[in-house]
XYZ file of C-alpha atoms in Angstrom:
170
model
C -90.903 -45.619 -102.571
C -90.501 -43.433 -100.550
C -91.566 -45.938 -97.714
C -89.328 -48.462 -98.942
C -86.235 -45.070 -98.782
C -87.785 -44.433 -95.450
C -87.331 -47.905 -94.094
C -83.944 -48.639 -95.524
C -82.714 -44.975 -94.329
C -84.009 -46.259 -90.904
C -82.631 -49.740 -91.224
C -79.356 -48.079 -91.923
C -79.636 -45.305 -89.258
C -80.632 -48.646 -86.259
C -77.146 -50.331 -88.226
C -74.962 -47.077 -86.842
C -76.821 -46.517 -84.014
C -76.217 -50.612 -82.857
C -72.711 -49.899 -83.758
C -72.219 -47.015 -82.371
C -73.583 -48.762 -79.276
C -70.813 -51.286 -79.807
C -68.162 -48.663 -80.245
C -69.956 -46.901 -77.199
C -68.576 -50.621 -74.986
C -65.401 -50.669 -76.054
C -64.714 -47.618 -74.970
C -66.145 -47.992 -71.379
C -63.646 -51.550 -71.818
C -61.300 -49.090 -73.006
C -61.827 -46.802 -70.277
C -61.852 -49.364 -67.655
C -59.140 -51.215 -68.966
C -57.090 -47.509 -68.969
C -57.841 -46.974 -65.281
C -56.753 -50.099 -64.710
C -53.081 -49.348 -66.410
C -52.935 -46.272 -64.791
C -53.380 -48.486 -61.342
C -50.599 -50.314 -62.337
C -48.659 -48.131 -63.749
C -49.045 -46.050 -59.898
C -47.953 -49.241 -58.158
C -45.314 -49.673 -60.427
C -43.964 -45.450 -59.257
C -44.945 -46.542 -55.892
C -42.242 -50.132 -56.071
C -39.912 -48.092 -58.034
C -39.557 -44.817 -55.684
C -39.351 -47.765 -53.064
C -36.876 -49.664 -54.369
C -34.992 -46.147 -55.131
C -34.915 -45.569 -51.912
C -33.443 -48.878 -50.422
C -31.242 -48.452 -53.443
C -29.796 -45.199 -52.008
C -29.811 -47.226 -47.728
C -27.442 -49.678 -49.853
C -25.413 -47.500 -51.463
C -24.569 -45.622 -48.499
C -23.744 -48.565 -46.422
C -21.283 -50.066 -49.353
C -19.550 -46.479 -49.814
C -19.294 -46.396 -45.531
C -17.876 -49.889 -46.239
C -15.257 -48.713 -48.387
C -14.186 -46.268 -46.347
C -14.031 -48.294 -43.361
C -11.613 -51.234 -45.592
C -9.428 -48.567 -46.247
C -9.089 -47.354 -42.345
C -9.134 -51.308 -41.872
C -6.459 -51.604 -44.112
C -4.733 -48.836 -43.064
C -4.694 -50.195 -39.294
C -3.853 -53.219 -40.096
C -0.938 -51.827 -41.571
C 0.191 -50.036 -38.343
C -0.047 -52.874 -36.700
C 2.178 -54.839 -38.749
C 4.147 -51.442 -38.923
C 3.716 -51.630 -34.564
C 4.616 -55.738 -33.940
C 7.733 -55.012 -36.919
C 9.077 -52.491 -34.337
C 8.689 -54.199 -31.383
C 10.638 -57.097 -32.484
C 13.711 -54.395 -32.882
C 14.595 -54.508 -29.489
C 14.471 -58.431 -29.294
C 18.182 -60.023 -29.876
C 19.005 -64.270 -29.199
C 21.734 -65.207 -27.290
C 22.992 -68.554 -28.463
C 25.337 -70.691 -26.121
C 24.835 -69.708 -22.590
C 24.993 -72.674 -20.576
C 21.778 -73.868 -18.509
C 21.239 -72.917 -15.158
C 24.742 -70.480 -15.426
C 22.347 -67.262 -15.365
C 20.553 -68.113 -11.745
C 17.820 -66.553 -10.347
C 18.301 -63.714 -12.239
C 18.784 -63.702 -15.875
C 18.259 -59.850 -16.298
C 21.333 -59.356 -13.994
C 23.231 -62.094 -14.856
C 23.259 -61.025 -18.647
C 23.629 -57.418 -17.207
C 26.766 -57.952 -15.739
C 28.379 -60.486 -18.277
C 27.537 -59.088 -21.420
C 29.253 -55.942 -21.572
C 32.428 -58.161 -20.060
C 31.827 -60.529 -23.409
C 31.668 -57.861 -25.840
C 33.976 -55.160 -24.961
C 31.160 -52.250 -25.263
C 30.527 -49.881 -22.618
C 27.228 -49.049 -22.223
C 25.807 -45.678 -21.252
C 23.440 -45.820 -20.097
C 23.902 -49.095 -18.519
C 22.300 -52.341 -20.297
C 18.044 -52.174 -19.420
C 15.924 -55.252 -20.444
C 12.317 -55.228 -20.321
C 12.235 -59.046 -20.010
C 14.385 -61.791 -20.803
C 13.750 -65.713 -20.657
C 15.178 -69.101 -22.211
C 13.515 -70.673 -24.999
C 11.036 -73.524 -24.614
C 10.904 -75.672 -21.710
C 14.143 -76.914 -20.220
C 15.406 -80.224 -22.130
C 14.238 -83.385 -20.668
C 16.285 -85.097 -23.220
C 19.653 -84.737 -21.429
C 20.676 -83.531 -23.973
C 23.427 -80.750 -23.490
C 22.676 -77.989 -25.732
C 21.581 -75.109 -23.944
C 18.662 -73.055 -24.793
C 18.309 -69.866 -26.927
C 17.728 -66.608 -24.384
C 15.545 -64.069 -26.107
C 16.440 -60.553 -24.393
C 13.615 -57.806 -25.400
C 16.123 -54.363 -25.138
C 14.401 -51.289 -23.678
C 17.083 -49.162 -25.702
C 16.790 -49.823 -29.477
C 20.723 -48.440 -30.164
C 21.714 -50.676 -27.294
C 20.750 -53.830 -29.466
C 22.014 -52.480 -32.456
C 25.587 -52.024 -30.915
C 25.194 -55.483 -29.739
C 23.763 -57.246 -33.245
C 26.876 -54.938 -35.106
C 29.463 -56.331 -32.928
C 28.014 -60.266 -33.308
C 28.428 -59.265 -36.480
C 32.234 -57.986 -36.762
C 33.467 -60.373 -34.323
C 31.448 -63.247 -34.465
C 31.012 -65.949 -31.853
C 32.398 -65.391 -28.261
C-alpha cells in the first residue's frame, strides 16, 4: 500500500509541477505583456509631452493674436477718427458758376468768400486744396458742379458753415 500511496503522491506532485510550469509560462507571458504595455505607456507619455509643448506654443500664439487683434482694433479706431477729423475742414460750396473761378480756384475763393459772407478772416483764408467735383458736364446742362474746399484752419471752416446756417443761401 505504501507503494501505491507513493505513486499517488508522485502523480499529484507531478500534476502540481505541471500546473506550476503552466503558471510559470503564464507569468512569463504576463511579464512580456506588462513590458509591452509599459513601452506603450512610455510612448503615449512621449506623445502627450510633445502635444503639451505644441499646445503651449499654440496658446502663446493665440495670446499674441489676441493682443494684435486688440491693437488692430485700436488702430482702426484711430484711423477712423483721423479720417473723420480730416473731413472736418472740408466745405462744399454750391452755386458758383462754371468757369467763374478762372485758372486759380483758391485765389478766386480767397477773394470772393469774405465779400459774400461779410466776414473778416484773420488770418486770411487759406486752403489746402480746392476743386470742382466730378468731370465737366457734357449734357449741355448749365447746372454748376459743386466746389469742394479743404480749409487749412478748422475754425475758419466752422465760421463759414455757421454763417451758412444762419444766413442761408447767398
